[in-house]
Every structure is written in structure tokens, then in C-alpha cells.
Amino acid sequence: MIEDILGVDLGGSKMHFIIYHDGKLIEERYPTGVDCTSEPIRDHLYDFLDRLGFKPRAIGMAIPGGVNAEGTFITLTDSLPMTCYTPASYFTRDGIPIRMLGDMHSAILAAAEPYPDDVNVTIVMMGSGVAYGSRSWDQASGKVGYGGMDLGYIVFDTPEGPKHLNSIAGGRSILRAAGMEGPELAQKVREKDPKAMEVIDRVGYFVGMAMSTVRLTTHPKVIALGGGASTYEGMFEKIRDTFDKTCLPLYREGVEIIRPNVPTSLVGEGAIIFARDTFFPEERGA
């Protein structure tokens, strides 16, 4: 547990603040949306800081898109286009240091944190779209590297014709196929409703197929599955079962499929880790 560093998970539907203090998790969520500008994000963040009762040591902010190499401003985000080119300094005050990173980079930091650097870890995230991030050990340099890409535009042959993965397994696509919103779908799945289970089986099948492709390109020892759409009951098992059946045996051997063990936002946790490694590198591994 990394204490007194604020992690911010900015997304296309919500902003999520998380921080640990005196062994306890403090978190709050607020809605965003495609028309959300930087001002309400800053205002909610300042309000959260006012009510904390202590000053965070640093802030890590994860963006659903790109940031510059130094992590000091947003370069591109389709999910929050009105925030593009906002500097990180706009969101902080009282001298609290802040850095930004992409949300996939943040997710892989959190998923890989429990493992030694020389263990290659990949995470597949199921949110508004499907993407993966990876951490790989470079034997020659003795350093870790990070990479990732959007999986949502992989095209699969389906009974309805060719479809890209996001149109099957993206968050809104899942709800459209089910004809209901998330809480109702979650309840119907728990009740083993046939239509709901059909949606979960279909999504899990195609994401499992995509994970087989990821395995061939990233060579991980661990593949983690995260994101809100992965949490429907039975989704993890369907994806894992499809992966087992479709991945070549030589490549399936020795790969562990996991759910990341974090109590809250995976991306927010990664933002905390990023801020620790940036501003307090001596604490890494402590």
C-alpha cells in the first residue's frame, strides 16, 4: 500500500479519485462525459483536496489517451476531447507535484506491481473499447519496457458478417446487444437469464480469441484481465476457457491468467505507482 499519493483515473464516463491514508482507502467518483472540459475536473479535484484534511505527497493522473513524454500535458484523448493540451499544472495546487500518463500504461503498472521486473506481464482491458498493455524485460539492457495497442479493431468473422472487436465487446456494444443497462445486465447474468448469458458467452469467446493473438505478440508469463466489462459474472471464465482452446499448446503452457488483485480502480492504482516511481523512486521495492 502506497500512502498519501493521490491517484486520478480520468475516463469518458467518470473521474475516480483514490488515496490511502493511515491504512485506509479514501475514494470518490464524479461523472464526466464527452463534453466535459478541464474546469469541472479541476473543481472536483480541488474540492476533494479541501475535504481530505491532509496534503498529498504527489498526484498521478491517468488519461484515456496520450500525454507528452514528460507527463506534463494531455496530447490527445477521444474520450475527453475538450481537455486536450491541458497542462498537468492546471490540476494541482499548493506545490503538490503532479505527472500524467496514459490509462493503459497505468493499468499495466498496477497489474505488474506484484511481480519481479523480469516477469513479462500483459493486461487486457475491457472498457469502452478493448486494448492491451504489456511490461517486458529486456535482457540486454537490464531494463523494463512498456507497450500496448488497441485490440478493438481486430476483425472477426461472425454469423452476421465481419465485425471488429469493439463492436462486439466494447462496453456500450455489450449493453446494446443485451438491450439493458449495466446494473440490470449484471443482475440478469447472476440469475442465469438465457439472453444475458448468450451475450456474455459471445463477448467472452471473441475476447478470448483476441487474447490468443496477444499471447503470440507479447510473450507474457502473466495475462491479467481488467476493466469494468470484464467483471460480469462468468466473463472471466469464458474468456479463459476460449483462450485455452484457441491458443496453440506451445504458447499456452506456462501462462497464468489472472484477475488483478486491487481493492479499487486498477488505473487509479497505477497512477499512484507512477507518481511514486517518478517522485520517490527510492521507495520502489521498499
PDB file of C-alpha atoms in Angstrom:
ATOM      1  CA  MET A   1       0.000   0.000   0.000  1.00  0.00           C
ATOM      2  CA  ILE A   2       1.417   3.362  -1.081  1.00  0.00           C
ATOM      3  CA  GLU A   3       0.196   6.068   1.279  1.00  0.00           C
ATOM      4  CA  ASP A   4      -0.610   9.763   0.773  1.00  0.00           C
ATOM      5  CA  ILE A   5      -0.259   9.805  -3.026  1.00  0.00           C
ATOM      6  CA  LEU A   6      -3.427  10.684  -4.924  1.00  0.00           C
ATOM      7  CA  GLY A   7      -4.336   8.608  -7.964  1.00  0.00           C
ATOM      8  CA  VAL A   8      -6.748  10.063 -10.514  1.00  0.00           C
ATOM      9  CA  ASP A   9      -8.451   7.811 -13.065  1.00  0.00           C
ATOM     10  CA  LEU A  10      -9.988  10.054 -15.731  1.00  0.00           C
ATOM     11  CA  GLY A  11     -12.399   8.329 -18.089  1.00  0.00           C
ATOM     12  CA  GLY A  12     -15.034   9.093 -20.660  1.00  0.00           C
ATOM     13  CA  SER A  13     -17.853   8.469 -18.176  1.00  0.00           C
ATOM     14  CA  LYS A  14     -16.325   9.220 -14.773  1.00  0.00           C
ATOM     15  CA  MET A  15     -13.385  10.573 -12.814  1.00  0.00           C
ATOM     16  CA  HIS A  16     -12.231   8.470  -9.866  1.00  0.00           C
ATOM     17  CA  PHE A  17     -10.004   9.771  -7.062  1.00  0.00           C
ATOM     18  CA  ILE A  18      -8.231   7.282  -4.765  1.00  0.00           C
ATOM     19  CA  ILE A  19      -5.724   7.734  -1.952  1.00  0.00           C
ATOM     20  CA  TYR A  20      -4.549   5.642   1.001  1.00  0.00           C
ATOM     21  CA  HIS A  21      -4.053   7.310   4.377  1.00  0.00           C
ATOM     22  CA  ASP A  22      -3.379   5.675   7.755  1.00  0.00           C
ATOM     23  CA  GLY A  23      -4.071   2.277   6.230  1.00  0.00           C
ATOM     24  CA  LYS A  24      -7.475   3.257   4.853  1.00  0.00           C
ATOM     25  CA  LEU A  25      -8.704   3.782   1.290  1.00  0.00           C
ATOM     26  CA  ILE A  26     -10.410   7.099   0.531  1.00  0.00           C
ATOM     27  CA  GLU A  27     -12.137   7.358  -2.845  1.00  0.00           C
ATOM     28  CA  GLU A  28     -14.758   9.388  -4.697  1.00  0.00           C
ATOM     29  CA  ARG A  29     -16.287   9.322  -8.187  1.00  0.00           C
ATOM     30  CA  TYR A  30     -17.853  12.037 -10.311  1.00  0.00           C
ATOM     31  CA  PRO A  31     -19.391  11.865 -13.806  1.00  0.00           C
ATOM     32  CA  THR A  32     -17.580  13.234 -16.857  1.00  0.00           C
ATOM     33  CA  GLY A  33     -18.772  12.718 -20.468  1.00  0.00           C
ATOM     34  CA  VAL A  34     -17.513  13.560 -23.919  1.00  0.00           C
ATOM     35  CA  ASP A  35     -18.330  17.284 -23.431  1.00  0.00           C
ATOM     36  CA  CYS A  36     -16.500  17.517 -20.082  1.00  0.00           C
ATOM     37  CA  THR A  37     -13.863  20.259 -20.007  1.00  0.00           C
ATOM     38  CA  SER A  38     -10.816  20.571 -17.766  1.00  0.00           C
ATOM     39  CA  GLU A  39     -12.511  23.057 -15.426  1.00  0.00           C
ATOM     40  CA  PRO A  40     -15.005  20.703 -13.697  1.00  0.00           C
ATOM     41  CA  ILE A  41     -12.269  18.072 -13.360  1.00  0.00           C
ATOM     42  CA  ARG A  42     -10.082  20.621 -11.575  1.00  0.00           C
ATOM     43  CA  ASP A  43     -13.005  21.893  -9.458  1.00  0.00           C
ATOM     44  CA  HIS A  44     -13.918  18.378  -8.250  1.00  0.00           C
ATOM     45  CA  LEU A  45     -10.254  17.627  -7.568  1.00  0.00           C
ATOM     46  CA  TYR A  46      -9.817  20.827  -5.537  1.00  0.00           C
ATOM     47  CA  ASP A  47     -12.985  20.048  -3.575  1.00  0.00           C
ATOM     48  CA  PHE A  48     -11.665  16.562  -2.841  1.00  0.00           C
ATOM     49  CA  LEU A  49      -8.337  18.024  -1.677  1.00  0.00           C
ATOM     50  CA  ASP A  50     -10.147  20.519   0.563  1.00  0.00           C
ATOM     51  CA  ARG A  51     -12.014  17.731   2.344  1.00  0.00           C
ATOM     52  CA  LEU A  52      -9.082  15.330   2.752  1.00  0.00           C
ATOM     53  CA  GLY A  53      -7.675  17.016   5.827  1.00  0.00           C
ATOM     54  CA  PHE A  54      -4.069  16.416   4.763  1.00  0.00           C
ATOM     55  CA  LYS A  55      -1.834  17.327   1.827  1.00  0.00           C
ATOM     56  CA  PRO A  56      -0.972  14.516  -0.617  1.00  0.00           C
ATOM     57  CA  ARG A  57       2.718  13.989  -1.314  1.00  0.00           C
ATOM     58  CA  ALA A  58       2.075  13.820  -5.076  1.00  0.00           C
ATOM     59  CA  ILE A  59      -0.629  13.280  -7.712  1.00  0.00           C
ATOM     60  CA  GLY A  60      -0.624  10.762 -10.551  1.00  0.00           C
ATOM     61  CA  MET A  61      -3.285  11.354 -13.209  1.00  0.00           C
ATOM     62  CA  ALA A  62      -4.177   8.704 -15.792  1.00  0.00           C
ATOM     63  CA  ILE A  63      -5.646   9.953 -19.085  1.00  0.00           C
ATOM     64  CA  PRO A  64      -7.773   7.948 -21.565  1.00  0.00           C
ATOM     65  CA  GLY A  65      -5.426   8.801 -24.412  1.00  0.00           C
ATOM     66  CA  GLY A  66      -1.970  10.293 -24.831  1.00  0.00           C
ATOM     67  CA  VAL A  67       0.332  12.566 -22.872  1.00  0.00           C
ATOM     68  CA  ASN A  68       3.712  14.030 -23.766  1.00  0.00           C
ATOM     69  CA  ALA A  69       6.885  12.127 -22.863  1.00  0.00           C
ATOM     70  CA  GLU A  70       7.417  14.168 -19.700  1.00  0.00           C
ATOM     71  CA  GLY A  71       3.841  13.612 -18.494  1.00  0.00           C
ATOM     72  CA  THR A  72       3.195  17.335 -18.223  1.00  0.00           C
ATOM     73  CA  PHE A  73       0.236  17.836 -20.590  1.00  0.00           C
ATOM     74  CA  ILE A  74      -2.512  15.961 -22.418  1.00  0.00           C
ATOM     75  CA  THR A  75      -1.809  15.492 -26.130  1.00  0.00           C
ATOM     76  CA  LEU A  76      -4.835  13.563 -27.401  1.00  0.00           C
ATOM     77  CA  THR A  77      -7.936  11.944 -25.961  1.00  0.00           C
ATOM     78  CA  ASP A  78     -11.027  10.932 -27.907  1.00  0.00           C
ATOM     79  CA  SER A  79     -12.903  10.256 -24.663  1.00  0.00           C
ATOM     80  CA  LEU A  80     -12.369  13.761 -23.256  1.00  0.00           C
ATOM     81  CA  PRO A  81     -11.560  15.882 -26.331  1.00  0.00           C
ATOM     82  CA  MET A  82     -12.237  19.198 -24.568  1.00  0.00           C
ATOM     83  CA  THR A  83      -9.260  18.551 -22.255  1.00  0.00           C
ATOM     84  CA  CYS A  84      -6.614  18.225 -24.985  1.00  0.00           C
ATOM     85  CA  TYR A  85      -3.443  20.287 -24.406  1.00  0.00           C
ATOM     86  CA  THR A  86      -4.326  20.990 -20.773  1.00  0.00           C
ATOM     87  CA  PRO A  87      -1.105  21.085 -18.710  1.00  0.00           C
ATOM     88  CA  ALA A  88      -0.802  18.911 -15.630  1.00  0.00           C
ATOM     89  CA  SER A  89      -0.064  22.015 -13.570  1.00  0.00           C
ATOM     90  CA  TYR A  90      -3.659  23.179 -14.179  1.00  0.00           C
ATOM     91  CA  PHE A  91      -4.955  20.366 -11.954  1.00  0.00           C
ATOM     92  CA  THR A  92      -2.729  20.840  -8.910  1.00  0.00           C
ATOM     93  CA  ARG A  93      -2.065  23.459  -6.262  1.00  0.00           C
ATOM     94  CA  ASP A  94      -0.179  24.114  -3.020  1.00  0.00           C
ATOM     95  CA  GLY A  95       3.028  22.851  -4.617  1.00  0.00           C
ATOM     96  CA  ILE A  96       1.827  19.251  -4.902  1.00  0.00           C
ATOM     97  CA  PRO A  97       3.886  17.622  -7.706  1.00  0.00           C
ATOM     98  CA  ILE A  98       1.836  16.004 -10.481  1.00  0.00           C
ATOM     99  CA  ARG A  99       2.526  13.860 -13.540  1.00  0.00           C
ATOM    100  CA  MET A 100       0.222  12.343 -16.170  1.00  0.00           C
ATOM    101  CA  LEU A 101       0.326   9.036 -18.013  1.00  0.00           C
ATOM    102  CA  GLY A 102      -1.882   7.078 -20.399  1.00  0.00           C
ATOM    103  CA  ASP A 103      -4.516   4.858 -18.825  1.00  0.00           C
ATOM    104  CA  MET A 104      -3.161   1.651 -20.392  1.00  0.00           C
ATOM    105  CA  HIS A 105       0.317   2.431 -19.063  1.00  0.00           C
ATOM    106  CA  SER A 106      -1.306   2.978 -15.684  1.00  0.00           C
ATOM    107  CA  ALA A 107      -3.212  -0.315 -15.824  1.00  0.00           C
ATOM    108  CA  ILE A 108      -0.121  -2.366 -16.646  1.00  0.00           C
ATOM    109  CA  LEU A 109       1.845  -0.697 -13.835  1.00  0.00           C
ATOM    110  CA  ALA A 110      -0.816  -1.816 -11.355  1.00  0.00           C
ATOM    111  CA  ALA A 111      -1.164  -5.321 -12.803  1.00  0.00           C
ATOM    112  CA  ALA A 112       2.614  -5.883 -12.888  1.00  0.00           C
ATOM    113  CA  GLU A 113       3.423  -4.359  -9.485  1.00  0.00           C
ATOM    114  CA  PRO A 114       3.312  -7.699  -7.569  1.00  0.00           C
ATOM    115  CA  TYR A 115       5.764  -9.375  -9.982  1.00  0.00           C
ATOM    116  CA  PRO A 116       9.557  -9.017 -10.347  1.00  0.00           C
ATOM    117  CA  ASP A 117      10.764  -6.901 -13.252  1.00  0.00           C
ATOM    118  CA  ASP A 118      11.952  -9.935 -15.213  1.00  0.00           C
ATOM    119  CA  VAL A 119       8.433 -11.432 -15.334  1.00  0.00           C
ATOM    120  CA  ASN A 120       6.647 -10.288 -18.501  1.00  0.00           C
ATOM    121  CA  VAL A 121       3.090  -9.171 -17.743  1.00  0.00           C
ATOM    122  CA  THR A 122       0.279  -8.234 -20.137  1.00  0.00           C
ATOM    123  CA  ILE A 123      -3.103  -6.804 -19.258  1.00  0.00           C
ATOM    124  CA  VAL A 124      -6.193  -6.881 -21.466  1.00  0.00           C
ATOM    125  CA  MET A 125      -8.604  -4.085 -20.536  1.00  0.00           C
ATOM    126  CA  MET A 126     -12.306  -4.229 -21.360  1.00  0.00           C
ATOM    127  CA  GLY A 127     -13.841  -0.791 -21.041  1.00  0.00           C
ATOM    128  CA  SER A 128     -15.486   1.391 -23.673  1.00  0.00           C
ATOM    129  CA  GLY A 129     -13.156  -0.490 -26.029  1.00  0.00           C
ATOM    130  CA  VAL A 130     -10.702  -3.387 -25.760  1.00  0.00           C
ATOM    131  CA  ALA A 131      -6.951  -2.792 -25.557  1.00  0.00           C
ATOM    132  CA  TYR A 132      -3.842  -4.301 -24.022  1.00  0.00           C
ATOM    133  CA  GLY A 133      -0.693  -3.090 -22.323  1.00  0.00           C
ATOM    134  CA  SER A 134       2.485  -5.034 -21.616  1.00  0.00           C
ATOM    135  CA  ARG A 135       5.590  -4.835 -19.463  1.00  0.00           C
ATOM    136  CA  SER A 136       8.580  -6.738 -20.848  1.00  0.00           C
ATOM    137  CA  TRP A 137      12.081  -7.351 -19.533  1.00  0.00           C
ATOM    138  CA  ASP A 138      14.937  -6.545 -21.894  1.00  0.00           C
ATOM    139  CA  GLN A 139      17.801  -8.920 -21.115  1.00  0.00           C
ATOM    140  CA  ALA A 140      20.417  -6.853 -22.950  1.00  0.00           C
ATOM    141  CA  SER A 141      19.778  -3.551 -21.189  1.00  0.00           C
ATOM    142  CA  GLY A 142      18.555  -4.975 -17.889  1.00  0.00           C
ATOM    143  CA  LYS A 143      15.540  -2.667 -18.022  1.00  0.00           C
ATOM    144  CA  VAL A 144      11.786  -2.985 -18.406  1.00  0.00           C
ATOM    145  CA  GLY A 145       9.892  -1.631 -21.392  1.00  0.00           C
ATOM    146  CA  TYR A 146       6.227  -0.837 -21.838  1.00  0.00           C
ATOM    147  CA  GLY A 147       3.991  -1.144 -24.876  1.00  0.00           C
ATOM    148  CA  GLY A 148       0.435  -1.709 -25.923  1.00  0.00           C
ATOM    149  CA  MET A 149      -2.166  -1.257 -28.595  1.00  0.00           C
ATOM    150  CA  ASP A 150      -5.864  -1.102 -29.324  1.00  0.00           C
ATOM    151  CA  LEU A 151      -7.377  -4.543 -29.877  1.00  0.00           C
ATOM    152  CA  GLY A 152     -10.784  -3.186 -30.750  1.00  0.00           C
ATOM    153  CA  TYR A 153     -10.200  -3.073 -34.491  1.00  0.00           C
ATOM    154  CA  ILE A 154      -9.258  -6.713 -34.897  1.00  0.00           C
ATOM    155  CA  VAL A 155     -11.832  -8.048 -37.347  1.00  0.00           C
ATOM    156  CA  PHE A 156     -13.579 -11.358 -36.695  1.00  0.00           C
ATOM    157  CA  ASP A 157     -15.841 -13.382 -38.938  1.00  0.00           C
ATOM    158  CA  THR A 158     -19.229 -13.679 -37.203  1.00  0.00           C
ATOM    159  CA  PRO A 159     -22.602 -15.117 -38.262  1.00  0.00           C
ATOM    160  CA  GLU A 160     -23.637 -11.516 -39.038  1.00  0.00           C
ATOM    161  CA  GLY A 161     -20.556 -10.917 -41.186  1.00  0.00           C
ATOM    162  CA  PRO A 162     -17.160  -9.338 -40.417  1.00  0.00           C
ATOM    163  CA  LYS A 163     -17.137  -7.254 -37.224  1.00  0.00           C
ATOM    164  CA  HIS A 164     -14.374  -5.516 -35.300  1.00  0.00           C
ATOM    165  CA  LEU A 165     -13.931  -6.459 -31.659  1.00  0.00           C
ATOM    166  CA  ASN A 166     -15.111  -3.141 -30.215  1.00  0.00           C
ATOM    167  CA  SER A 167     -18.481  -3.592 -31.927  1.00  0.00           C
ATOM    168  CA  ILE A 168     -18.825  -6.882 -30.030  1.00  0.00           C
ATOM    169  CA  ALA A 169     -17.004  -6.370 -26.733  1.00  0.00           C
ATOM    170  CA  GLY A 170     -16.888  -2.601 -26.184  1.00  0.00           C
ATOM    171  CA  GLY A 171     -18.860  -1.550 -23.115  1.00  0.00           C
ATOM    172  CA  ARG A 172     -21.726   0.153 -24.942  1.00  0.00           C
ATOM    173  CA  SER A 173     -21.814  -2.600 -27.575  1.00  0.00           C
ATOM    174  CA  ILE A 174     -22.361  -5.189 -24.847  1.00  0.00           C
ATOM    175  CA  LEU A 175     -25.277  -3.199 -23.419  1.00  0.00           C
ATOM    176  CA  ARG A 176     -26.839  -2.658 -26.854  1.00  0.00           C
ATOM    177  CA  ALA A 177     -26.661  -6.379 -27.554  1.00  0.00           C
ATOM    178  CA  ALA A 178     -28.271  -7.102 -24.187  1.00  0.00           C
ATOM    179  CA  GLY A 179     -30.893  -4.376 -24.547  1.00  0.00           C
ATOM    180  CA  MET A 180     -30.350  -3.158 -20.992  1.00  0.00           C
ATOM    181  CA  GLU A 181     -28.024  -1.079 -18.841  1.00  0.00           C
ATOM    182  CA  GLY A 182     -25.112  -2.424 -16.817  1.00  0.00           C
ATOM    183  CA  PRO A 183     -26.744  -2.996 -13.399  1.00  0.00           C
ATOM    184  CA  GLU A 184     -29.675  -4.849 -14.974  1.00  0.00           C
ATOM    185  CA  LEU A 185     -27.358  -6.956 -17.134  1.00  0.00           C
ATOM    186  CA  ALA A 186     -25.258  -7.853 -14.089  1.00  0.00           C
ATOM    187  CA  GLN A 187     -28.388  -8.945 -12.246  1.00  0.00           C
ATOM    188  CA  LYS A 188     -29.703 -10.956 -15.205  1.00  0.00           C
ATOM    189  CA  VAL A 189     -26.364 -12.730 -15.527  1.00  0.00           C
ATOM    190  CA  ARG A 190     -26.454 -13.646 -11.842  1.00  0.00           C
ATOM    191  CA  GLU A 191     -29.950 -15.052 -12.438  1.00  0.00           C
ATOM    192  CA  LYS A 192     -28.631 -17.071 -15.438  1.00  0.00           C
ATOM    193  CA  ASP A 193     -31.077 -15.337 -17.782  1.00  0.00           C
ATOM    194  CA  PRO A 194     -30.645 -17.034 -21.209  1.00  0.00           C
ATOM    195  CA  LYS A 195     -30.371 -13.801 -23.222  1.00  0.00           C
ATOM    196  CA  ALA A 196     -27.878 -12.274 -20.796  1.00  0.00           C
ATOM    197  CA  MET A 197     -25.781 -15.441 -20.726  1.00  0.00           C
ATOM    198  CA  GLU A 198     -25.768 -15.530 -24.527  1.00  0.00           C
ATOM    199  CA  VAL A 199     -24.286 -12.025 -24.587  1.00  0.00           C
ATOM    200  CA  ILE A 200     -21.597 -12.934 -22.031  1.00  0.00           C
ATOM    201  CA  ASP A 201     -20.702 -16.132 -23.899  1.00  0.00           C
ATOM    202  CA  ARG A 202     -20.388 -14.288 -27.217  1.00  0.00           C
ATOM    203  CA  VAL A 203     -18.249 -11.482 -25.802  1.00  0.00           C
ATOM    204  CA  GLY A 204     -16.068 -13.881 -23.827  1.00  0.00           C
ATOM    205  CA  TYR A 205     -15.495 -16.043 -26.883  1.00  0.00           C
ATOM    206  CA  PHE A 206     -14.208 -13.215 -29.071  1.00  0.00           C
ATOM    207  CA  VAL A 207     -12.106 -11.581 -26.331  1.00  0.00           C
ATOM    208  CA  GLY A 208     -10.567 -14.996 -25.624  1.00  0.00           C
ATOM    209  CA  MET A 209      -9.692 -15.287 -29.310  1.00  0.00           C
ATOM    210  CA  ALA A 210      -8.080 -11.834 -29.211  1.00  0.00           C
ATOM    211  CA  MET A 211      -6.070 -12.835 -26.136  1.00  0.00           C
ATOM    212  CA  SER A 212      -4.623 -15.755 -28.109  1.00  0.00           C
ATOM    213  CA  THR A 213      -3.262 -13.208 -30.586  1.00  0.00           C
ATOM    214  CA  VAL A 214      -1.880 -11.087 -27.753  1.00  0.00           C
ATOM    215  CA  ARG A 215      -0.049 -14.124 -26.380  1.00  0.00           C
ATOM    216  CA  LEU A 216       1.751 -14.592 -29.682  1.00  0.00           C
ATOM    217  CA  THR A 217       2.943 -10.982 -29.830  1.00  0.00           C
ATOM    218  CA  THR A 218       3.874 -10.176 -26.201  1.00  0.00           C
ATOM    219  CA  HIS A 219       5.220 -13.477 -24.768  1.00  0.00           C
ATOM    220  CA  PRO A 220       3.912 -12.890 -21.224  1.00  0.00           C
ATOM    221  CA  LYS A 221       4.139 -15.174 -18.240  1.00  0.00           C
ATOM    222  CA  VAL A 222       1.037 -13.495 -16.804  1.00  0.00           C
ATOM    223  CA  ILE A 223      -2.039 -12.168 -18.594  1.00  0.00           C
ATOM    224  CA  ALA A 224      -4.341 -10.062 -16.410  1.00  0.00           C
ATOM    225  CA  LEU A 225      -7.912  -9.226 -17.358  1.00  0.00           C
ATOM    226  CA  GLY A 226      -9.305  -5.880 -16.196  1.00  0.00           C
ATOM    227  CA  GLY A 227     -11.855  -3.183 -16.922  1.00  0.00           C
ATOM    228  CA  GLY A 228     -15.497  -2.856 -15.983  1.00  0.00           C
ATOM    229  CA  ALA A 229     -16.827  -5.075 -18.770  1.00  0.00           C
ATOM    230  CA  SER A 230     -14.677  -7.964 -17.540  1.00  0.00           C
ATOM    231  CA  THR A 231     -16.437  -8.094 -14.176  1.00  0.00           C
ATOM    232  CA  TYR A 232     -19.767  -9.588 -15.286  1.00  0.00           C
ATOM    233  CA  GLU A 233     -20.218 -12.968 -13.636  1.00  0.00           C
ATOM    234  CA  GLY A 234     -18.857 -15.730 -15.864  1.00  0.00           C
ATOM    235  CA  MET A 235     -16.987 -13.385 -18.225  1.00  0.00           C
ATOM    236  CA  PHE A 236     -13.515 -14.199 -16.867  1.00  0.00           C
ATOM    237  CA  GLU A 237     -14.153 -17.947 -17.065  1.00  0.00           C
ATOM    238  CA  LYS A 238     -15.497 -17.778 -20.626  1.00  0.00           C
ATOM    239  CA  ILE A 239     -12.508 -15.744 -21.802  1.00  0.00           C
ATOM    240  CA  ARG A 240     -10.045 -18.062 -20.097  1.00  0.00           C
ATOM    241  CA  ASP A 241     -11.762 -21.178 -21.472  1.00  0.00           C
ATOM    242  CA  THR A 242     -11.732 -19.798 -25.020  1.00  0.00           C
ATOM    243  CA  PHE A 243      -8.083 -18.830 -24.652  1.00  0.00           C
ATOM    244  CA  ASP A 244      -7.283 -22.373 -23.501  1.00  0.00           C
ATOM    245  CA  LYS A 245      -9.000 -23.845 -26.544  1.00  0.00           C
ATOM    246  CA  THR A 246      -7.699 -21.452 -29.205  1.00  0.00           C
ATOM    247  CA  CYS A 247      -4.128 -20.715 -28.122  1.00  0.00           C
ATOM    248  CA  LEU A 248      -1.525 -23.055 -29.565  1.00  0.00           C
ATOM    249  CA  PRO A 249      -0.470 -25.521 -26.824  1.00  0.00           C
ATOM    250  CA  LEU A 250       3.182 -24.487 -27.064  1.00  0.00           C
ATOM    251  CA  TYR A 251       2.220 -20.884 -26.290  1.00  0.00           C
ATOM    252  CA  ARG A 252      -0.446 -21.685 -23.707  1.00  0.00           C
ATOM    253  CA  GLU A 253       1.960 -23.600 -21.495  1.00  0.00           C
ATOM    254  CA  GLY A 254       3.291 -21.652 -18.532  1.00  0.00           C
ATOM    255  CA  VAL A 255       0.957 -18.646 -18.928  1.00  0.00           C
ATOM    256  CA  GLU A 256      -1.099 -17.632 -15.893  1.00  0.00           C
ATOM    257  CA  ILE A 257      -4.459 -15.911 -16.474  1.00  0.00           C
ATOM    258  CA  ILE A 258      -5.463 -13.711 -13.524  1.00  0.00           C
ATOM    259  CA  ARG A 259      -7.771 -11.021 -12.245  1.00  0.00           C
ATOM    260  CA  PRO A 260      -5.660  -8.167 -10.808  1.00  0.00           C
ATOM    261  CA  ASN A 261      -5.883  -8.156  -7.025  1.00  0.00           C
ATOM    262  CA  VAL A 262      -6.646  -4.494  -6.294  1.00  0.00           C
ATOM    263  CA  PRO A 263      -9.393  -3.172  -3.995  1.00  0.00           C
ATOM    264  CA  THR A 264     -10.456  -0.331  -6.289  1.00  0.00           C
ATOM    265  CA  SER A 265      -9.666   1.268  -9.673  1.00  0.00           C
ATOM    266  CA  LEU A 266      -6.807  -0.563 -11.395  1.00  0.00           C
ATOM    267  CA  VAL A 267      -5.974   2.552 -13.410  1.00  0.00           C
ATOM    268  CA  GLY A 268      -6.079   4.742 -10.305  1.00  0.00           C
ATOM    269  CA  GLU A 269      -3.736   2.339  -8.502  1.00  0.00           C
ATOM    270  CA  GLY A 270      -1.344   2.520 -11.448  1.00  0.00           C
ATOM    271  CA  ALA A 271      -1.396   6.316 -11.315  1.00  0.00           C
ATOM    272  CA  ILE A 272      -0.313   6.144  -7.675  1.00  0.00           C
ATOM    273  CA  ILE A 273       2.534   3.765  -8.573  1.00  0.00           C
ATOM    274  CA  PHE A 274       3.624   6.063 -11.417  1.00  0.00           C
ATOM    275  CA  ALA A 275       3.747   9.101  -9.110  1.00  0.00           C
ATOM    276  CA  ARG A 276       5.723   7.119  -6.511  1.00  0.00           C
ATOM    277  CA  ASP A 277       8.261   5.940  -9.091  1.00  0.00           C
ATOM    278  CA  THR A 278       8.554   9.467 -10.541  1.00  0.00           C
ATOM    279  CA  PHE A 279       8.905  11.490  -7.348  1.00  0.00           C
ATOM    280  CA  PHE A 280      10.019   8.928  -4.755  1.00  0.00           C
ATOM    281  CA  PRO A 281      11.969   6.241  -6.682  1.00  0.00           C
ATOM    282  CA  GLU A 282      13.802   5.235  -3.521  1.00  0.00           C
ATOM    283  CA  GLU A 283      10.511   3.800  -2.197  1.00  0.00           C
ATOM    284  CA  ARG A 284      10.110   1.323  -5.054  1.00  0.00           C
ATOM    285  CA  GLY A 285      10.525  -2.184  -3.728  1.00  0.00           C
ATOM    286  CA  ALA A 286      10.548  -0.969  -0.140  1.00  0.00           C
TER     287      ALA A 286
END
